[in-house]
């Protein structure tokens, strides 16, 4: 099943925020934030000559071009050979190809699945019956 892709061509320049719920491919310039619907499986792809001046928030992000702003990926981010991020990268899983550049911090964020698993483990530890020291010989 394919996604509907919105394309911003190489000669286009968009000023303002963009909200998406599927796929967005940027070959031109965007001056504004790109915000994906939190419940979506949206993917933002920045082409080799694409540039974004603003924040990106999406589950899946592929950067081949330039981003001037913080990037937030709730699932997976790929920084390819020509990718350049000037800002912090917040990620759950990341793939960074040799040649990619980040001028900012790489900040790992626990996934929702990871938080739930950790919560389940903590709850299980609290309900376990302790063994008295006298029986632990």
CSV table of C-alpha atoms in Angstrom, one decimal:
chain,number,residue,atom,x,y,z
A,1,UNK,CA,0.0,0.0,0.0
A,2,UNK,CA,1.6,3.3,-1.1
A,3,UNK,CA,1.4,6.6,0.6
A,4,UNK,CA,0.1,9.8,-0.9
A,5,UNK,CA,3.2,12.0,-1.4
A,6,UNK,CA,3.1,15.8,-1.4
A,7,UNK,CA,6.0,17.2,-3.4
A,8,UNK,CA,7.6,20.6,-3.0
A,9,UNK,CA,9.6,21.0,-6.2
A,10,UNK,CA,13.1,22.4,-6.6
A,11,UNK,CA,11.9,25.8,-7.7
A,12,UNK,CA,9.2,26.2,-5.1
A,13,UNK,CA,9.6,28.1,-1.8
A,14,UNK,CA,7.0,27.8,0.9
A,15,UNK,CA,6.7,30.2,3.8
A,16,UNK,CA,4.7,29.0,6.8
A,17,UNK,CA,4.0,25.8,8.7
A,18,UNK,CA,3.1,22.6,7.0
A,19,UNK,CA,0.9,19.9,8.6
A,20,UNK,CA,1.0,16.4,7.2
A,21,UNK,CA,-0.4,13.0,7.9
A,22,UNK,CA,1.2,11.0,5.1
A,23,UNK,CA,4.4,11.7,3.1
A,24,UNK,CA,6.1,15.0,2.2
A,25,UNK,CA,9.1,15.3,-0.1
A,26,UNK,CA,11.0,18.6,-0.2
A,27,UNK,CA,13.2,19.4,-3.2
A,28,UNK,CA,12.8,23.2,-2.8
A,29,UNK,CA,12.8,25.5,0.3
A,30,UNK,CA,10.5,25.6,3.3
A,31,UNK,CA,10.7,28.5,5.8
A,32,UNK,CA,8.5,27.2,8.6
A,33,UNK,CA,7.8,24.2,10.7
A,34,UNK,CA,6.8,20.8,9.4
A,35,UNK,CA,4.5,19.0,11.8
A,36,UNK,CA,3.2,15.5,11.3
A,37,UNK,CA,-0.1,14.3,12.8
A,38,UNK,CA,1.1,12.4,16.0
A,39,UNK,CA,-1.1,9.4,15.3
A,40,UNK,CA,0.1,9.0,11.7
A,41,UNK,CA,2.9,7.1,10.1
A,42,UNK,CA,4.1,10.2,8.2
A,43,UNK,CA,7.4,10.5,6.5
A,44,UNK,CA,9.3,13.7,5.7
A,45,UNK,CA,12.1,13.4,3.1
A,46,UNK,CA,14.4,16.3,2.4
A,47,UNK,CA,16.0,16.0,-1.1
A,48,UNK,CA,19.7,16.8,-1.8
A,49,UNK,CA,19.0,20.4,-2.8
A,50,UNK,CA,16.1,20.7,-0.3
A,51,UNK,CA,16.3,23.1,2.6
A,52,UNK,CA,14.1,23.6,5.7
A,53,UNK,CA,14.4,26.6,8.0
A,54,UNK,CA,12.3,25.5,10.9
A,55,UNK,CA,11.5,22.6,13.2
A,56,UNK,CA,10.6,19.1,11.9
A,57,UNK,CA,8.4,16.8,13.9
A,58,UNK,CA,7.5,13.4,12.3
A,59,UNK,CA,7.7,9.7,13.0
A,60,UNK,CA,10.0,9.0,9.9
A,61,UNK,CA,12.5,11.5,8.6
A,62,UNK,CA,15.0,11.2,5.8
A,63,UNK,CA,17.5,14.0,5.4
A,64,UNK,CA,19.6,14.3,2.2
A,65,UNK,CA,19.7,18.1,2.2
A,66,UNK,CA,19.8,20.8,4.8
A,67,UNK,CA,17.7,21.5,8.0
A,68,UNK,CA,18.2,24.7,10.0
A,69,UNK,CA,16.3,23.9,13.2
A,70,UNK,CA,15.6,21.1,15.6
A,71,UNK,CA,14.4,17.7,14.4
A,72,UNK,CA,12.1,15.4,16.4
A,73,UNK,CA,11.6,11.8,15.1
A,74,UNK,CA,9.3,9.6,17.1
A,75,UNK,CA,10.3,6.4,15.2
A,76,UNK,CA,13.2,6.5,12.8
A,77,UNK,CA,15.5,9.1,11.3
A,78,UNK,CA,18.0,8.7,8.5
A,79,UNK,CA,20.8,11.2,7.9
A,80,UNK,CA,22.3,10.5,4.5
A,81,UNK,CA,25.7,11.4,3.0
A,82,UNK,CA,24.8,15.0,2.1
A,83,UNK,CA,22.5,15.6,5.1
A,84,UNK,CA,23.3,18.7,7.2
A,85,UNK,CA,21.3,19.5,10.4
A,86,UNK,CA,22.1,22.8,12.2
A,87,UNK,CA,20.1,22.1,15.4
A,88,UNK,CA,19.4,19.3,17.9
A,89,UNK,CA,18.3,15.9,16.7
A,90,UNK,CA,15.8,14.0,19.0
A,91,UNK,CA,15.5,10.4,18.0
A,92,UNK,CA,14.3,6.9,19.0
A,93,UNK,CA,16.3,5.1,16.2
A,94,UNK,CA,18.8,6.7,13.9
A,95,UNK,CA,20.9,5.8,10.9
A,96,UNK,CA,23.7,8.1,10.1
A,97,UNK,CA,25.7,7.6,6.9
A,98,UNK,CA,29.3,8.6,6.6
A,99,UNK,CA,29.4,12.2,5.4
A,100,UNK,CA,26.3,13.4,7.2
A,101,UNK,CA,26.8,16.4,9.6
A,102,UNK,CA,25.0,17.5,12.7
A,103,UNK,CA,25.8,20.9,14.3
A,104,UNK,CA,23.9,20.4,17.5
A,105,UNK,CA,23.2,17.6,20.0
A,106,UNK,CA,22.1,14.1,19.3
A,107,UNK,CA,19.5,13.3,22.0
A,108,UNK,CA,18.1,9.8,22.3
A,109,UNK,CA,14.5,9.6,23.4
A,110,UNK,CA,12.8,6.5,24.8
A,111,UNK,CA,10.1,5.2,22.6
A,112,UNK,CA,6.5,4.8,23.8
A,113,UNK,CA,6.9,1.0,23.6
A,114,UNK,CA,10.1,1.2,25.7
A,115,UNK,CA,8.4,3.3,28.3
A,116,UNK,CA,5.5,0.8,28.6
A,117,UNK,CA,7.9,-2.1,28.8
A,118,UNK,CA,9.9,-0.4,31.5
A,119,UNK,CA,6.6,0.5,33.4
A,120,UNK,CA,5.5,-3.2,33.2
A,121,UNK,CA,8.8,-4.3,34.6
A,122,UNK,CA,8.6,-1.8,37.5
A,123,UNK,CA,5.0,-2.9,38.3
A,124,UNK,CA,6.1,-6.6,38.3
A,125,UNK,CA,9.0,-5.8,40.7
A,126,UNK,CA,6.6,-4.0,43.1
A,127,UNK,CA,4.1,-6.9,43.2
A,128,UNK,CA,6.7,-9.6,43.7
A,129,UNK,CA,6.7,-11.2,47.2
A,130,UNK,CA,9.9,-10.6,49.0
A,131,UNK,CA,11.7,-13.7,50.4
A,132,UNK,CA,12.6,-13.4,54.1
A,133,UNK,CA,16.3,-13.3,54.8
A,134,UNK,CA,16.1,-16.4,57.0
A,135,UNK,CA,14.8,-18.5,54.0
A,136,UNK,CA,17.5,-17.2,51.7
A,137,UNK,CA,20.3,-19.4,52.9
